[in-house]
């Protein structure tokens, strides 16, 4: 009996559970069925796998999304007609909007897509320098380094270099923030000497008993920068003593690299033409410029020889002013000879200075430089002035007056003979060469308005250079070459 009861109970239980399941199924069916029916028979459709945002690498080809639409509750899919609007320029970084229009039966579906054209390629840094180093204080050197980017091109100017603990970091970032860093081992060292530059000339000439002014020097060092205040100057100039004297400038950088430079000062006696640094030739040319001055400048340029031009403003110089400028720009000295080259300038001091100031002004107009280096027409020893000065001994007065006004006058001690003795090129050259000896100062008189004289210059230069002479332009420091005054 007991056993029967048990099985009866069990049968009742199962029936109860089945009832619950059945009810649930009915409810579910009631919900799903209408939806399914609606979806299956509706004509609404969806685009399958559509991406609203896609990323495209620069230069990569953009392929359109094809028209695969699904309907019937995504149960059925097929290709449909798609039209597309909007362009993508895959050569330029940026966001592009593309609109797709899907047409299925009578319905149209529009979908928008954003295409992000991106650059993910990093720039390439190329370092060509070998043996890299930087200064102990961290200052960088010049390195041969380049940066190229697929989009931005050459971005070498954007490279940033950092030095740290024996390594150099070269970094660069392109416009899309792609960054590249190259790291190299580098020596921390400074092997460069400072560079000393003298203020004033490195070789100077001084009259005995004049006063020496120390102009000093500047010093710069690659690693340490301005070291001018560290310069140590030794040697004093005693101008009562004739001869060569020296001042030495020394400076050391922080790594112990030392540089030194010497200034030579030549003190010459008042009546000396002493230049102990060898035999010097001062080529001087009077009366120009003229038709042959250009030829002369070409010759001087060929040998890199500097000369002195005592210029005039007489009629035949017309049209050649540009050669005064060229001579000046090429490092020659522009001296003043006379404006008119008429000896009536020796009538009195006023007539002389009016003429001198006229040529001084002309030279200044052409070159921007006021010249105080002069040569008297006929030289300071001329006697032709006696015909104009009414016995006033004009040359004795003028030689003092010009110096009082800050001018320096130069005569010559080598005559080429081109003023009348000869018209032969070889004779002019021979006259000059035969006058050269072992003295220290040779001041040669020639005229660049005479072609045969200009043509002798090459021979004179070649002889001088091959016999240990130095060719120099006259400067305000050039020792005196003065004639005796005869008037
Ligand atoms: Zn002259």
Coordinates of N, CA, C and O in Angstrom, one line a residue, residues 119-128 144-160 170-175 177-184:
X119 N 48.5 58.4 -40.5 CA 49.9 58.1 -40.8 C 50.5 57.5 -39.6 O 50.6 58.1 -38.5
X120 N 50.9 56.2 -39.6 CA 51.4 55.5 -38.5 C 52.9 55.2 -38.7 O 53.5 54.5 -37.9
X121 N 53.4 55.8 -39.8 CA 54.8 55.4 -40.1 C 55.8 56.5 -39.5 O 55.6 57.7 -39.7
X122 N 56.7 56.0 -38.8 CA 57.7 56.9 -38.1 C 58.7 57.5 -39.1 O 59.1 56.8 -40.0
X123 N 59.2 58.7 -38.8 CA 60.3 59.2 -39.6 C 61.6 58.4 -39.5 O 61.7 57.6 -38.5
X124 N 62.5 58.5 -40.5 CA 63.7 57.7 -40.4 C 64.9 58.7 -40.2 O 65.0 59.7 -41.0
X125 N 65.7 58.5 -39.2 CA 66.8 59.3 -38.9 C 68.1 58.6 -39.4 O 68.3 57.5 -39.2
X126 N 68.9 59.4 -40.2 CA 70.1 58.9 -40.7 C 71.3 59.7 -40.1 O 71.3 60.9 -40.3
X127 N 72.2 59.1 -39.5 CA 73.3 59.8 -38.9 C 74.6 59.4 -39.6 O 75.0 58.2 -39.6
X128 N 75.2 60.3 -40.3 CA 76.4 60.0 -41.1 C 77.7 60.3 -40.4 O 78.7 59.8 -40.7
X144 N 76.3 65.3 -38.7 CA 75.7 65.1 -40.0 C 74.5 64.2 -39.8 O 74.7 63.0 -39.7
X145 N 73.3 64.8 -39.7 CA 72.2 63.9 -39.5 C 71.0 64.4 -40.3 O 70.9 65.6 -40.5
X146 N 70.2 63.5 -40.7 CA 69.0 63.8 -41.6 C 67.8 63.1 -41.1 O 67.9 62.0 -40.5
X147 N 66.6 63.7 -41.3 CA 65.4 63.0 -40.9 C 64.4 63.1 -42.1 O 64.2 64.2 -42.6
X148 N 63.9 61.9 -42.5 CA 63.0 61.9 -43.6 C 61.7 61.2 -43.2 O 61.8 60.2 -42.4
X149 N 60.6 61.8 -43.6 CA 59.3 61.2 -43.2 C 58.5 60.9 -44.4 O 58.5 61.7 -45.4
X150 N 57.7 59.9 -44.4 CA 56.9 59.5 -45.6 C 55.8 60.6 -45.9 O 55.5 60.7 -47.1
X151 N 55.4 61.3 -45.0 CA 54.4 62.4 -45.2 C 55.0 63.7 -45.3 O 54.8 64.5 -46.2
X152 N 55.8 64.1 -44.3 CA 56.3 65.5 -44.2 C 57.6 65.7 -45.0 O 58.1 66.8 -45.1
X153 N 58.2 64.7 -45.5 CA 59.5 64.9 -46.3 C 60.6 65.1 -45.4 O 60.7 64.5 -44.3
X154 N 61.5 66.1 -45.8 CA 62.7 66.3 -45.0 C 62.3 67.1 -43.7 O 61.9 68.3 -43.8
X155 N 62.5 66.5 -42.6 CA 62.2 67.2 -41.3 C 63.5 67.3 -40.4 O 63.4 67.3 -39.2
X156 N 64.6 67.4 -41.1 CA 65.9 67.5 -40.4 C 65.9 68.6 -39.4 O 66.4 68.5 -38.3
X157 N 65.2 69.7 -39.8 CA 65.2 70.9 -38.9 C 64.4 70.7 -37.6 O 64.5 71.5 -36.7
X158 N 63.7 69.6 -37.6 CA 62.9 69.3 -36.3 C 63.6 68.4 -35.4 O 63.1 68.1 -34.3
X159 N 64.8 67.9 -35.8 CA 65.5 67.0 -35.0 C 66.0 67.6 -33.7 O 66.5 68.7 -33.7
X160 N 65.7 67.0 -32.6 CA 66.2 67.4 -31.3 C 67.3 66.5 -30.8 O 67.1 65.3 -30.9
X170 N 69.1 61.4 -30.7 CA 68.5 62.2 -31.8 C 67.0 61.8 -31.9 O 66.7 60.6 -32.2
X171 N 66.2 62.8 -31.7 CA 64.7 62.5 -31.8 C 64.0 63.4 -32.8 O 64.4 64.6 -32.9
X172 N 63.0 62.9 -33.4 CA 62.2 63.7 -34.3 C 60.8 63.2 -34.3 O 60.6 62.0 -34.1
X173 N 59.9 64.1 -34.5 CA 58.4 63.7 -34.5 C 57.8 64.3 -35.7 O 58.0 65.4 -36.1
X174 N 57.0 63.5 -36.4 CA 56.3 64.0 -37.6 C 55.0 64.6 -37.2 O 54.6 64.7 -36.1
X175 N 54.3 65.1 -38.2 CA 53.1 65.9 -38.0 C 52.0 65.1 -37.4 O 51.0 65.6 -36.9
X177 N 52.7 62.9 -35.0 CA 53.2 62.6 -33.7 C 53.9 61.2 -33.7 O 54.0 60.6 -32.6
X178 N 54.2 60.7 -34.8 CA 55.0 59.4 -34.8 C 56.5 59.9 -34.5 O 57.0 60.7 -35.2
X179 N 57.1 59.3 -33.5 CA 58.4 59.7 -33.1 C 59.4 58.6 -33.3 O 59.1 57.4 -33.2
X180 N 60.6 59.1 -33.7 CA 61.8 58.2 -33.8 C 62.9 58.7 -33.0 O 63.2 59.9 -32.9
X181 N 63.6 57.9 -32.3 CA 64.8 58.3 -31.5 C 65.9 57.3 -31.9 O 65.7 56.1 -31.8
X182 N 67.0 57.9 -32.2 CA 68.2 57.1 -32.5 C 69.2 57.4 -31.4 O 69.5 58.5 -31.0
X183 N 69.8 56.4 -30.8 CA 70.8 56.6 -29.7 C 72.1 56.1 -30.2 O 72.3 55.1 -30.8
X184 N 73.2 57.0 -29.9 CA 74.5 56.6 -30.3 C 75.5 56.9 -29.1 O 75.3 57.8 -28.3

